[in-house]
Every structure is written in structure tokens, then in C-alpha cells.
CSV table of C-alpha atoms and ligand atoms in Angstrom, one decimal:
chain,number,residue,atom,x,y,z
A,294,MET,CA,11.3,-17.9,23.4
A,295,LYS,CA,13.2,-15.7,21.1
A,296,ARG,CA,12.1,-11.8,19.8
A,297,VAL,CA,12.0,-11.0,16.6
A,298,PHE,CA,11.2,-6.8,15.5
A,299,ILE,CA,10.4,-6.3,11.9
A,300,HIS,CA,10.2,-2.6,10.4
A,301,THR,CA,8.3,-2.5,7.4
A,302,PHE,CA,8.9,0.1,5.0
A,303,GLY,CA,6.5,1.0,1.5
A,304,CYS,CA,3.0,-0.1,0.6
A,305,GLN,CA,0.6,-2.7,1.5
A,306,MET,CA,2.1,-5.8,-0.3
A,307,ASN,CA,5.2,-5.4,2.5
A,308,VAL,CA,3.4,-4.4,5.1
A,309,ASN,CA,0.6,-8.0,4.2
A,310,ASP,CA,4.5,-9.4,3.4
A,311,THR,CA,5.2,-8.9,6.9
A,312,LEU,CA,2.5,-11.0,9.1
A,313,ARG,CA,3.6,-13.4,6.7
A,314,MET,CA,6.8,-13.2,8.1
A,315,SER,CA,5.9,-12.6,11.4
A,316,GLU,CA,4.0,-16.4,10.9
A,317,ALA,CA,7.1,-18.0,9.3
A,318,LEU,CA,9.3,-16.8,12.2
A,319,SER,CA,7.2,-18.2,15.0
A,320,SER,CA,7.8,-22.0,14.1
A,321,MET,CA,11.4,-21.2,14.8
A,322,GLN,CA,9.5,-19.6,18.7
A,323,TYR,CA,10.4,-16.3,17.3
A,324,SER,CA,7.5,-13.4,19.0
A,325,PRO,CA,6.9,-10.3,18.0
A,326,THR,CA,8.6,-7.2,19.5
A,327,PRO,CA,7.5,-3.7,19.5
A,328,THR,CA,11.1,-2.5,19.9
A,329,ALA,CA,14.4,-3.2,17.8
A,330,GLU,CA,16.0,-2.9,21.1
A,331,ASN,CA,15.0,-6.1,23.0
A,332,ALA,CA,14.7,-8.2,19.3
A,333,ASP,CA,16.5,-11.4,19.2
A,334,LEU,CA,16.4,-11.3,14.7
A,335,ILE,CA,15.6,-8.0,13.5
A,336,ILE,CA,14.1,-8.2,10.3
A,337,LEU,CA,14.1,-4.6,7.4
A,338,ASN,CA,10.8,-5.1,4.6
A,339,THR,CA,12.1,-2.4,2.7
A,340,CYS,CA,10.8,-0.5,-1.0
A,341,SER,CA,13.4,1.0,-3.4
A,342,ILE,CA,9.6,2.4,-5.2
A,343,ARG,CA,12.1,6.0,-4.3
A,344,GLU,CA,15.5,6.7,-3.0
A,345,LYS,CA,14.6,8.5,-0.2
A,346,ALA,CA,12.9,5.5,0.6
A,347,GLU,CA,16.4,3.4,0.6
A,348,ASP,CA,17.7,6.2,1.8
A,349,LYS,CA,16.1,5.7,5.5
A,350,MET,CA,16.4,2.3,4.9
A,351,LEU,CA,19.7,2.3,5.2
A,352,SER,CA,19.6,5.2,8.0
A,353,ALA,CA,17.3,3.4,9.9
A,354,LEU,CA,19.9,-0.2,9.3
A,355,GLY,CA,22.8,2.4,10.7
A,356,ARG,CA,20.6,2.2,13.8
A,357,TYR,CA,20.3,-1.3,14.6
A,358,ARG,CA,24.0,-1.8,14.2
A,359,GLN,CA,24.1,-0.6,18.0
A,360,VAL,CA,21.2,-3.5,19.1
A,361,LYS,CA,23.8,-6.0,17.3
A,362,LEU,CA,27.4,-4.3,19.0
A,363,GLN,CA,25.2,-5.3,22.3
A,364,ARG,CA,22.8,-8.4,21.9
A,365,GLY,CA,24.4,-9.8,18.8
A,366,ALA,CA,21.6,-9.8,17.0
A,367,LEU,CA,21.3,-11.0,13.6
A,368,ILE,CA,20.5,-8.6,11.1
A,369,GLY,CA,18.2,-10.0,8.0
A,370,VAL,CA,17.2,-7.1,4.9
A,371,GLY,CA,14.5,-8.5,3.2
A,372,GLY,CA,11.5,-6.6,0.6
A,373,CYS,CA,12.5,-4.6,-2.6
A,374,VAL,CA,15.7,-2.8,-2.1
A,375,ALA,CA,16.7,-6.9,-1.2
A,376,GLN,CA,15.9,-8.8,-4.3
A,377,GLN,CA,17.5,-5.4,-6.5
A,378,GLU,CA,20.5,-5.8,-4.4
A,379,LYS,CA,21.2,-8.9,-3.7
A,380,ASN,CA,24.1,-10.0,-2.2
A,381,ARG,CA,25.4,-6.0,-2.9
A,382,ILE,CA,23.8,-4.8,0.8
A,383,LEU,CA,26.0,-7.4,2.1
A,384,GLU,CA,28.6,-5.9,0.3
A,385,ARG,CA,27.7,-2.2,1.6
A,386,VAL,CA,26.7,-3.4,4.7
A,387,PRO,CA,29.6,-5.2,6.7
A,388,TYR,CA,26.6,-6.3,9.9
A,389,VAL,CA,23.8,-8.2,7.3
A,390,ASP,CA,23.2,-11.8,8.3
A,391,PHE,CA,21.1,-12.4,5.2
A,392,VAL,CA,19.2,-11.1,2.6
A,393,PHE,CA,16.7,-12.2,0.8
A,394,GLY,CA,13.6,-11.0,-1.2
A,395,PRO,CA,9.9,-11.3,-1.1
A,396,ASP,CA,9.5,-14.8,-2.4
A,397,ALA,CA,11.8,-16.2,0.4
A,398,ILE,CA,9.9,-15.8,2.9
A,399,GLN,CA,8.4,-19.5,3.7
A,400,LYS,CA,11.7,-19.8,3.3
A,401,LEU,CA,12.7,-17.8,6.5
A,402,PRO,CA,13.4,-19.7,9.1
A,403,GLU,CA,15.5,-22.3,6.4
A,404,ILE,CA,17.7,-19.4,6.0
A,405,ILE,CA,18.1,-18.2,9.6
A,406,GLY,CA,18.2,-21.9,11.0
A,407,ARG,CA,21.7,-21.4,7.8
A,408,VAL,CA,23.2,-18.0,9.9
A,409,GLU,CA,22.7,-19.7,13.4
A,410,ALA,CA,24.1,-23.1,12.7
A,411,ASP,CA,26.7,-22.1,10.4
A,412,ARG,CA,27.5,-18.9,10.5
A,413,VAL,CA,27.1,-17.6,7.7
A,414,ARG,CA,25.5,-15.0,5.8
A,415,VAL,CA,22.3,-15.8,3.5
A,416,VAL,CA,21.7,-14.7,-0.2
A,417,GLU,CA,18.5,-15.9,-0.9
A,418,THR,CA,16.7,-13.5,-3.6
A,419,ALA,CA,15.6,-15.9,-7.0
A,420,TRP,CA,12.1,-15.9,-8.4
A,421,VAL,CA,9.5,-18.0,-7.5
A,422,ASP,CA,7.9,-18.9,-11.4
A,423,SER,CA,4.2,-18.1,-12.1
A,424,GLU,CA,3.3,-21.8,-12.0
A,425,SER,CA,4.8,-23.0,-9.1
A,426,TYR,CA,4.1,-19.6,-7.2
A,427,VAL,CA,1.5,-21.2,-3.9
A,428,PHE,CA,0.5,-17.8,-2.2
A,429,PRO,CA,1.5,-18.0,1.4
A,430,ARG,CA,-1.7,-18.0,3.6
A,431,ALA,CA,-2.5,-15.8,6.3
A,432,ASP,CA,-3.3,-17.1,9.8
A,433,PRO,CA,-6.7,-15.6,10.7
A,434,ASN,CA,-4.7,-15.2,14.2
A,435,THR,CA,-2.6,-12.7,13.0
A,436,SER,CA,-5.1,-10.4,12.7
A,437,ARG,CA,-6.9,-10.6,16.0
A,438,GLY,CA,-7.8,-7.1,17.2
A,439,LYS,CA,-7.8,-5.8,13.7
A,440,ALA,CA,-11.3,-4.7,12.2
A,441,THR,CA,-10.3,-3.9,9.4
A,442,GLU,CA,-7.2,-6.4,7.4
A,443,PHE,CA,-5.1,-7.1,4.0
A,444,ILE,CA,-5.5,-9.6,1.7
A,445,THR,CA,-3.2,-10.0,-0.9
A,446,VAL,CA,-4.6,-11.0,-4.9
A,447,MET,CA,-1.6,-10.7,-6.8
A,448,LYS,CA,2.1,-10.2,-7.1
A,449,GLY,CA,4.0,-8.3,-10.2
A,450,CYS,CA,3.2,-6.1,-12.0
A,451,ASP,CA,3.3,-6.6,-16.3
A,452,ASN,CA,3.1,-3.0,-16.7
A,453,VAL,CA,6.2,-1.2,-18.1
A,454,CYS,CA,5.8,2.0,-16.8
A,455,SER,CA,8.5,3.4,-17.7
A,456,PHE,CA,9.5,4.8,-13.5
A,457,CYS,CA,9.0,2.3,-11.9
A,458,VAL,CA,11.1,-0.9,-11.0
A,459,VAL,CA,8.6,-2.4,-9.2
A,460,PRO,CA,9.2,-4.7,-12.6
A,461,HIS,CA,12.6,-5.4,-11.3
A,462,THR,CA,11.6,-6.6,-7.4
A,463,ARG,CA,7.7,-8.3,-8.0
A,464,GLY,CA,8.4,-10.2,-11.4
A,465,ARG,CA,5.9,-10.8,-13.5
A,466,GLU,CA,1.8,-10.4,-12.7
A,467,VAL,CA,0.3,-13.6,-10.8
A,468,SER,CA,-2.7,-14.1,-9.1
A,469,ARG,CA,-4.2,-15.4,-6.8
A,470,PRO,CA,-7.0,-18.6,-7.4
A,471,PHE,CA,-9.9,-17.0,-6.4
A,472,THR,CA,-11.1,-19.6,-4.3
A,473,GLU,CA,-7.5,-18.8,-1.7
A,474,VAL,CA,-9.2,-15.1,-1.3
A,475,LEU,CA,-12.4,-16.1,-0.9
A,476,GLN,CA,-11.2,-18.7,1.9
A,477,GLU,CA,-9.4,-15.8,3.5
A,478,ALA,CA,-11.6,-13.0,4.0
A,479,ALA,CA,-14.4,-16.4,6.2
A,480,SER,CA,-10.9,-17.1,8.1
A,481,LEU,CA,-10.8,-13.3,8.4
A,482,THR,CA,-14.4,-13.1,10.1
A,483,THR,CA,-13.6,-15.7,12.2
A,484,VAL,CA,-11.3,-13.5,14.7
A,485,GLY,CA,-13.9,-10.2,14.2
A,486,VAL,CA,-12.7,-9.3,10.7
A,487,ARG,CA,-15.5,-7.5,8.2
A,488,GLU,CA,-13.5,-5.4,5.6
A,489,VAL,CA,-11.3,-6.3,3.4
A,490,THR,CA,-9.2,-4.3,1.4
A,491,LEU,CA,-7.8,-6.6,-1.3
A,492,VAL,CA,-4.3,-5.9,-2.5
A,493,GLY,CA,-2.3,-6.1,-5.7
A,494,GLN,CA,0.5,-4.1,-7.9
A,495,ASN,CA,-1.9,-3.8,-10.1
A,496,VAL,CA,-4.9,-5.8,-9.1
A,497,ASN,CA,-7.6,-5.1,-12.8
A,498,SER,CA,-5.6,-7.2,-14.3
A,499,TYR,CA,-7.0,-10.1,-12.0
A,500,ALA,CA,-6.2,-13.5,-13.3
A,501,GLY,CA,-7.0,-15.8,-11.3
A,502,GLY,CA,-10.2,-17.6,-12.0
A,503,ILE,CA,-12.5,-14.8,-12.6
A,504,SER,CA,-12.6,-11.0,-13.3
A,505,PHE,CA,-11.4,-8.7,-10.9
A,506,ALA,CA,-15.4,-7.2,-10.7
A,507,GLN,CA,-16.9,-10.9,-9.6
A,508,LEU,CA,-13.8,-10.8,-7.4
A,509,LEU,CA,-15.0,-7.9,-5.3
A,510,LEU,CA,-18.4,-9.3,-5.8
A,511,ARG,CA,-17.7,-12.6,-4.7
A,512,THR,CA,-16.1,-11.3,-1.6
A,513,ALA,CA,-18.6,-9.0,-1.0
A,514,GLN,CA,-20.9,-11.9,-0.4
A,515,VAL,CA,-19.2,-14.1,2.2
A,516,PRO,CA,-21.1,-13.8,5.4
A,517,GLY,CA,-19.8,-11.7,7.9
A,518,ILE,CA,-18.0,-9.2,5.6
A,519,GLU,CA,-20.0,-5.8,5.7
A,520,ARG,CA,-16.7,-3.4,3.8
A,521,VAL,CA,-14.7,-4.4,1.0
A,522,ARG,CA,-11.9,-2.0,-0.9
A,523,PHE,CA,-8.7,-2.2,-2.6
A,524,THR,CA,-4.9,-0.8,-4.2
A,525,THR,CA,-4.2,-0.5,-6.2
A,526,SER,CA,-6.0,0.4,-10.2
A,527,HIS,CA,-3.9,1.0,-13.7
A,528,PRO,CA,-6.1,2.9,-15.4
A,529,GLN,CA,-5.6,1.5,-18.7
A,530,ASP,CA,-6.7,-2.0,-16.8
A,531,LEU,CA,-10.0,0.2,-16.2
A,532,SER,CA,-12.9,-2.3,-16.7
A,533,ASP,CA,-16.5,-1.0,-17.3
A,534,GLU,CA,-17.4,-4.7,-15.5
A,535,LEU,CA,-16.1,-3.0,-12.5
A,536,ILE,CA,-17.9,0.4,-12.7
A,537,GLU,CA,-20.9,-1.2,-12.8
A,538,ALA,CA,-19.7,-3.4,-9.4
A,539,PHE,CA,-19.6,-0.1,-7.5
A,540,ARG,CA,-23.7,0.7,-8.9
A,541,ILE,CA,-24.4,-3.0,-7.4
A,542,GLU,CA,-23.0,-3.7,-4.2
A,543,PRO,CA,-22.8,-1.5,-1.4
A,544,LYS,CA,-20.2,-2.9,0.1
A,545,ILE,CA,-18.2,-2.1,-2.3
A,546,MET,CA,-16.8,1.0,-0.2
A,547,SER,CA,-16.5,4.8,-1.7
A,548,HIS,CA,-13.4,5.3,-2.6
A,549,PHE,CA,-11.2,4.8,-5.8
A,550,HIS,CA,-7.0,5.6,-5.8
A,551,LEU,CA,-6.2,5.8,-9.5
A,552,PRO,CA,-2.8,7.2,-10.3
A,553,VAL,CA,-3.6,9.5,-13.0
A,554,GLN,CA,1.0,10.3,-12.5
A,555,SER,CA,0.5,13.5,-15.1
A,556,GLY,CA,-1.9,15.6,-17.0
A,557,SER,CA,-0.2,15.7,-19.5
A,558,ASN,CA,-0.6,12.6,-22.8
A,559,GLN,CA,3.6,13.8,-24.6
A,560,VAL,CA,4.3,12.5,-20.7
A,561,LEU,CA,1.9,9.9,-20.5
A,562,GLU,CA,3.4,9.1,-23.4
A,563,ARG,CA,6.9,8.5,-21.9
A,564,MET,CA,5.4,7.6,-19.0
A,565,ARG,CA,4.1,4.3,-21.6
A,566,ARG,CA,1.0,5.0,-19.2
A,567,HIS,CA,-1.3,3.6,-22.5
A,568,TYR,CA,-4.1,6.3,-21.9
A,569,THR,CA,-5.1,9.9,-22.1
A,570,ILE,CA,-5.8,12.5,-20.4
A,571,ALA,CA,-9.2,12.9,-21.9
A,572,GLN,CA,-9.9,8.5,-21.5
A,573,TYR,CA,-9.0,8.4,-17.9
A,574,LEU,CA,-11.5,11.9,-17.5
A,575,GLY,CA,-14.0,9.2,-19.1
A,576,GLN,CA,-13.7,6.6,-17.0
A,577,LEU,CA,-14.1,9.0,-14.6
A,578,GLU,CA,-17.0,9.9,-15.7
A,579,LYS,CA,-18.7,7.0,-15.6
A,580,LEU,CA,-17.3,5.9,-12.0
A,581,ARG,CA,-19.2,9.4,-10.7
A,582,ALA,CA,-21.8,8.1,-12.3
A,583,ALA,CA,-22.2,4.7,-11.1
A,584,ARG,CA,-21.3,6.3,-7.6
A,585,PRO,CA,-22.2,9.6,-6.8
A,586,ASP,CA,-20.5,9.8,-3.5
A,587,ILE,CA,-17.2,8.1,-4.7
A,588,ALA,CA,-13.9,9.8,-3.6
A,589,VAL,CA,-11.3,9.7,-6.2
A,590,THR,CA,-7.5,9.8,-4.9
A,591,THR,CA,-4.5,9.8,-7.8
A,592,ASP,CA,0.2,9.9,-7.5
A,593,ILE,CA,0.9,12.2,-9.5
A,594,ILE,CA,4.7,12.8,-10.3
A,595,VAL,CA,6.5,16.3,-10.6
A,596,GLY,CA,9.8,16.6,-12.2
A,597,PHE,CA,9.5,13.7,-14.7
A,598,PRO,CA,12.5,13.5,-17.5
A,599,GLY,CA,11.8,16.1,-20.1
A,600,GLU,CA,8.7,17.6,-18.1
A,601,THR,CA,7.8,21.3,-19.4
A,602,ASP,CA,6.4,24.1,-17.4
A,603,ASP,CA,3.2,23.2,-20.0
A,604,ASP,CA,3.6,20.1,-18.6
A,605,PHE,CA,3.4,20.4,-15.0
A,606,GLU,CA,0.5,23.1,-16.1
A,607,LYS,CA,-1.8,20.5,-16.8
A,608,THR,CA,-1.4,18.4,-14.5
A,609,TYR,CA,-2.6,21.4,-12.1
A,610,GLN,CA,-5.2,21.8,-14.0
A,611,LEU,CA,-6.1,18.4,-14.3
A,612,ALA,CA,-5.6,17.9,-9.9
A,613,GLU,CA,-8.3,21.6,-10.0
A,614,GLN,CA,-10.4,19.4,-12.9
A,615,VAL,CA,-11.2,16.1,-11.3
A,616,ARG,CA,-10.6,17.9,-7.7
A,617,TYR,CA,-9.6,14.4,-5.8
A,618,ALA,CA,-10.2,13.5,-2.5
A,619,GLY,CA,-6.6,13.3,-2.0
A,620,GLN,CA,-4.0,13.6,-3.7
A,621,PHE,CA,-0.6,11.2,-3.3
A,622,SER,CA,2.2,13.5,-4.5
A,623,PHE,CA,6.0,12.4,-5.8
A,624,ILE,CA,9.1,14.0,-7.1
A,625,TYR,CA,10.4,11.8,-9.8
A,626,SER,CA,13.6,9.6,-8.7
A,627,PRO,CA,15.8,7.6,-11.9
A,628,ARG,CA,15.5,3.7,-10.8
A,629,PRO,CA,17.7,1.2,-11.8
A,630,LYS,CA,16.7,-0.8,-14.7
A,631,THR,CA,14.1,1.3,-16.1
A,632,GLY,CA,13.2,2.8,-19.2
A,633,ALA,CA,12.4,6.9,-17.9
A,634,ALA,CA,16.2,6.5,-15.6
A,635,MET,CA,18.0,5.1,-19.2
A,636,ARG,CA,17.2,8.0,-21.6
A,637,GLU,CA,16.5,10.6,-18.7
A,638,GLU,CA,19.3,12.5,-20.4
A,639,GLU,CA,18.1,11.6,-24.0
A,640,TRP,CA,14.8,13.3,-22.8
A,641,GLY,CA,16.0,16.2,-20.0
A,642,SER,CA,16.6,16.1,-16.5
A,643,VAL,CA,13.8,19.0,-14.8
A,644,ALA,CA,16.0,20.9,-12.7
A,645,HIS,CA,16.0,20.0,-8.9
A,646,ASP,CA,15.0,23.5,-7.4
A,647,VAL,CA,12.2,23.2,-10.0
A,648,LYS,CA,10.5,20.1,-8.6
A,649,ILE,CA,9.8,21.2,-4.9
A,650,ALA,CA,8.7,24.4,-6.4
A,651,ARG,CA,6.1,21.9,-9.1
A,652,LEU,CA,5.7,19.6,-6.2
A,653,GLU,CA,4.7,22.6,-3.2
A,654,ARG,CA,2.3,24.4,-6.1
A,655,LEU,CA,0.7,21.0,-6.3
A,656,ASN,CA,0.2,19.7,-2.6
A,657,ALA,CA,-0.7,23.2,-1.6
A,658,MET,CA,-3.6,23.6,-3.9
A,659,GLN,CA,-4.1,19.7,-2.7
A,660,LYS,CA,-4.8,21.2,0.7
A,661,LYS,CA,-7.4,23.3,-0.5
A,662,ILE,CA,-9.0,20.8,-2.0
A,663,SER,CA,-9.3,18.2,0.8
A,664,VAL,CA,-10.0,21.1,3.3
A,665,GLU,CA,-13.6,21.6,1.0
A,666,PHE,CA,-13.8,17.9,0.6
A,667,ASN,CA,-14.0,17.0,4.4
A,668,ALA,CA,-16.1,20.3,4.9
A,669,LYS,CA,-19.2,19.3,3.5
A,670,PHE,CA,-19.8,16.2,5.6
A,671,VAL,CA,-19.4,18.7,9.0
A,672,GLY,CA,-23.3,18.1,10.3
A,673,ALA,CA,-23.5,15.1,8.4
A,674,THR,CA,-24.0,11.8,9.3
A,675,VAL,CA,-22.1,9.1,8.7
A,676,GLU,CA,-21.0,5.5,9.4
A,677,VAL,CA,-17.5,4.3,10.6
A,678,LEU,CA,-16.3,0.6,11.2
A,679,VAL,CA,-14.2,1.3,14.7
A,680,GLU,CA,-11.4,0.4,14.9
A,681,GLY,CA,-9.5,1.2,18.0
A,682,SER,CA,-9.0,4.5,20.1
A,683,SER,CA,-7.6,7.2,18.8
A,684,LYS,CA,-4.0,7.8,17.7
A,685,THR,CA,-4.7,11.2,18.9
A,686,ASP,CA,-6.2,10.6,21.7
A,687,ALA,CA,-6.8,7.7,24.2
A,688,THR,CA,-10.2,8.5,25.2
A,689,ARG,CA,-11.9,8.8,22.2
A,690,ARG,CA,-12.5,6.3,19.1
A,691,PHE,CA,-11.4,6.3,15.4
A,692,GLY,CA,-12.2,4.4,12.3
A,693,ARG,CA,-12.7,5.7,8.6
A,694,THR,CA,-16.1,6.4,6.0
A,695,SER,CA,-16.9,4.6,3.2
A,696,GLN,CA,-14.9,7.3,1.2
A,697,ASN,CA,-12.0,6.3,4.0
A,698,THR,CA,-11.6,9.0,5.9
A,699,THR,CA,-10.1,8.7,9.3
A,700,VAL,CA,-12.7,9.9,11.8
A,701,ASN,CA,-11.7,10.9,15.4
A,702,PHE,CA,-14.6,10.7,18.0
A,703,ASP,CA,-16.4,10.7,20.9
A,704,GLY,CA,-17.4,7.7,21.8
A,705,ASP,CA,-18.3,4.1,22.9
A,706,ALA,CA,-18.3,1.4,20.7
A,707,PRO,CA,-16.1,-1.5,20.6
A,708,ILE,CA,-14.0,-2.4,17.4
A,709,GLY,CA,-15.6,-3.8,15.0
A,710,ALA,CA,-18.3,-2.1,15.5
A,711,LEU,CA,-20.4,-0.2,12.6
A,712,VAL,CA,-21.4,3.3,13.5
A,713,LYS,CA,-23.9,6.2,13.1
A,714,VAL,CA,-21.1,8.8,13.9
A,715,GLN,CA,-21.9,13.1,12.9
A,716,ILE,CA,-19.1,15.1,11.9
A,717,GLN,CA,-18.9,18.6,14.1
A,718,SER,CA,-15.2,19.2,12.7
A,719,ALA,CA,-13.5,17.9,9.6
A,720,SER,CA,-9.3,19.0,8.4
A,721,ALA,CA,-7.6,18.2,5.2
A,722,ALA,CA,-7.0,14.7,6.5
A,723,SER,CA,-9.1,13.8,9.1
A,724,MET,CA,-12.9,14.8,11.0
A,725,SER,CA,-14.0,14.9,14.2
A,726,GLY,CA,-17.3,13.9,15.9
A,727,LYS,CA,-20.4,11.9,18.2
A,728,GLN,CA,-21.1,8.9,18.0
A,729,LEU,CA,-24.8,9.0,17.7
A,730,SER,CA,-25.9,5.7,17.3
A,731,VAL,CA,-24.2,1.4,17.0
A,732,ASP,CA,-25.6,-0.1,14.2
A,733,SER,CA,-24.3,-3.3,14.4
A,734,LEU,CA,-21.3,-5.2,16.3
A,735,PRO,CA,-19.4,-8.3,15.1
A,736,ALA,CA,-19.8,-12.4,15.3
A,737,VAL,CA,-17.4,-12.3,18.1
A,738,MET,CA,-15.5,-9.4,20.6
A,739,ILE,CA,-12.3,-8.1,19.6
A,740,PRO,CA,-10.3,-7.4,21.5
A,741,GLU,CA,-8.1,-4.1,22.1
A,742,ALA,CA,-5.5,-4.0,19.6
A,743,MET,CA,-1.9,-4.1,20.6
A,744,VAL,CA,1.0,-3.1,19.4
A,745,ALA,CA,0.7,-1.6,16.5
A,746,PRO,CA,4.0,-2.9,14.6
A,747,GLU,CA,5.3,0.6,12.6
A,748,VAL,CA,5.5,0.9,9.6
A,749,CYS,CA,6.7,3.9,7.0
A,750,VAL,CA,4.7,5.4,4.5
A,751,ALA,CA,8.3,5.4,1.7
B,1077,LIG,N1,9.6,8.1,-8.5
B,1077,LIG,C1,9.1,9.4,-8.1
B,1077,LIG,N2,7.9,8.6,-8.1
B,1077,LIG,C2,7.5,7.4,-8.1
B,1077,LIG,N3,6.2,6.1,-8.2
B,1077,LIG,C3,6.7,5.1,-8.6
B,1077,LIG,N4,8.0,5.1,-9.0
B,1077,LIG,C4,8.1,6.6,-9.2
B,1077,LIG,C5,9.3,6.6,-9.1
B,1077,LIG,N5,10.9,6.3,-9.4
B,1077,LIG,C6,5.1,6.8,-8.1
B,1077,LIG,C7,3.8,6.3,-8.9
B,1077,LIG,C8,3.3,5.5,-8.1
B,1077,LIG,C9,2.9,5.8,-6.3
B,1077,LIG,C10,3.1,4.1,-5.7
B,1077,LIG,O1,5.1,6.3,-6.3
B,1077,LIG,O2,3.4,8.1,-8.4
B,1077,LIG,O3,1.6,5.8,-8.3
B,1078,LIG,FE1,5.6,-1.5,-2.5
B,1078,LIG,FE2,6.3,-1.0,-5.1
B,1078,LIG,FE3,7.7,-0.3,-2.3
B,1078,LIG,FE4,7.4,-2.7,-3.4
B,1078,LIG,S1,9.4,-1.2,-4.4
B,1078,LIG,S2,7.6,-2.0,-1.1
B,1078,LIG,S3,6.0,-2.9,-5.0
B,1078,LIG,S4,5.3,0.3,-3.6
């Protein structure tokens, strides 16, 4: 048996792709190892959403060079930077053996076979066009040890947000047929999975035979599935039908990630987002009417080209008004081939120190609101799906609430149990409490999770 170490950067799409890579490699007798030092094959599953993500990949590559020198390990680069840079990675990093895009995961055995047999360097970044694309089918055994798992429901993105590299790295939207999604959910329940998160770059424009709202409702009906989540959404495509699904199906969890990006209509127009703040707020109002306890989270970009002090104030005020449960805010970074990068000179760059100051102000405000949001639960009893032992204290358990907040608690319930936890304290990022009761157990007992793979949120 040979060993493979896969270092994952970026979003849930990549986390899922990593699982599919290890499945493809198991046919070549590669088994996963949690550290690079004893690996025979090292793969970086990369992200190119922001400059920082690419820098992280390059510095990781530098570290793995040693392993190559010592053990002769093969090094491959996959994911979004691979798709974007193609053979430029081989030119820039002489010790990389192969480069493959997100559509080439199932070809990994063939690629590695060629590298091993002929000692050639390989680049495989062809798109697979919509009609012929077959989504890799997950092997439920890969999910053993988990109470919650992701299911890919679509790939690519047909929007043209002017800041975003995704259409260039992941191509056109292709939806997975709904029957495959439902089958995958059912197969995951056979190893004890009770919560699934449907993932895609823009799930609201899902077109796999039924609407996305219907897909969520049908997934919730799969025997053994107790909780359903999804990510990520574009406000432009958020339908009333989806909002209605929150009203009628309690198995859809009370969390909605709805990236707003900016609170200024002028900036939104240059971002090519196709909605106004008034429309966005209208959607939130309907959503909160349908599910009063819903936690709304968002993504915000500061320092987009031409963003004035006044534009930023509008973003700040919006975030204060909406009172997001959580916010992921980023400093704008120009990405290759994007509309905003090409027009940055015309619209005007924002000075780096101004960007930093704006980000810090937003983060400070959000921290305060997140603390207040979580503090409301102190004293209350919440339902938690147990995911394993707490990352900070192995004698405790951890899981998440319907609102997607992490809870660390004193208790002994096995992975996959739905438990009632009384909340005793809360911070911006998590809550702490004690187990009161075990409400239900998974159909099959789940073994305590082994070593989690390395993931860097870029
Ligand atoms: N610069 C900064 N942030 C970006 N995002 C996407 N592209 C960029 C960029 N060029 C952010 C958006 C998106 C999240 C995943 O990353 O907020 O919603
Ligand atoms: Fe995910 Fe986008 Fe990063 Fe690719 S570039 S890994 S799609 S966040």
C-alpha cells in the first residue's frame, strides 16, 4: 500500500473533491495519510479565490519539496489554481510532477500512471462540457465516522460577478440529476450520516430536473436524513419557493448564507450582482417571516475598485441593520481575467491601509453582534447533532445547532446522536453547555472519527 497526503484549500467544493480524489486513488492502492512526511504522493487541492489563497499554496509547496527530496514523493497540484495556471505551474515550480483541473479528478489514476511509468510531467486541465459531464459518485465508506456530509449538486457558475475567478476555474454551470443526489443521500445514511449539506457555487440556479426548493424538500424526505443544509446562494436567484420550503419543512436547518458583497447599489452594479439593497432586504424580510429563528450569514468585500467612504458606510450600516449571525469579510484582490481587474485603473484602486481599516471596523462590529446573537441562547435548551469529541477539550463533545453554531458540551452521546443541550455560556464563534437528554440515535453506530484531513480555509 502506498500513502497519499492531500492538502485541501478553499471551499466545500474542494473539500468534497478531495474525498473523490482519495476514492479514485484507492483503486491504485493509495491509502490516505494525515501527514506529508511519510507520503509517497502529495496533492495540493488549491483555491484561487483571493491572492492570499494562492500564496498559501506556494508556501505549502515549498514545504513539501523536502519530502520529495528525501523520499522521492510525487507532487501534484489540482483544484482552481491548477485550472487557472495550467502548465505555468510546471514552469514556475520545477518539482511539481503533474497538474490537473477539477474536471480531471476521475482521470487521476491514468495521470499518475503516466507520471510513474514514463517519468513525464503531465498537465490535464480540459473542460468536460455539460452534456457529457458525469458527477463522481461518492463511496459511502469514505464518510464512515461522520454524522454530517456534503453532497455536490452542481458545478460551475454562469454568473459574471466582476470580482470573481470561479467562472474561469470551474466553468459553466452543470446540475447533477436530482435522482443521483437523492441516491447519494440514501447511501450516506447506510454509514450513519444524518445531516447533509447540498453544495454548489450557486445552488439557487440548480436545474437537475426539479427546482432547488424541491430538491431540498425531497432530500429531507429520505429515510434516515434528519437535517438538511445548503451552500452557497446568490440573492439574484433566491426564489419564493425556496423561502416557502423553510416554512413547511423543519428538517431544513435555520441557517441561510446569503452573500451581499456590498451595501452600496453603485458598487453592486459595478460588481454585476443584479440586485439592489432594497431587493435584498425584501428577501430577508420574507425569509425571517417564514422562519423567525433563522441565522443569516454573509460575505462582504471591502475595497472593491472605486469604493468610496460613503459606499463603505452604506455597507457598515447594512450589516448593523441586518444583524448577521456571522460575516465573512474580505479585502478585494484583483483576479486574473475578471471584469473588475481589467477596469481597476478606470474605477480607481482603494489604498491598502484604507482597505485594512474598513475590514477591521466591520470585523469589530460583527464580533459584537455575533456575541449578542449567541448570548441570547444562554439558559435555553437547543438541539445538537453530535459530530465527535470537542476540538479544544477531548473529554467534551461537539456538534452544531440548527443555526450552525458550534456547541462544545459535557456529555457522552455517541456521534450521530441528536441531543438536547442546555447552553451555559457563549462567545462570538461558539457556545458551551451540558447534555440534558439523548433524543435519537443513528440507525447504525458511527465509529469515533479518525484523524481529520488538513483543510485551509482560504
Ligand atoms: N477578492 C476578495 N474577495 C473575493 N471573494 C470572491 N472573489 C473575491 C476577490 N476577488 C469573496 C466573495 C465571495 C467569497 C467566497 O469570497 O465575498 O462570496
Ligand atoms: Fe472554491 Fe472558488 Fe476557491 Fe475554487 S476558487 S476552491 S471554487 S472558493
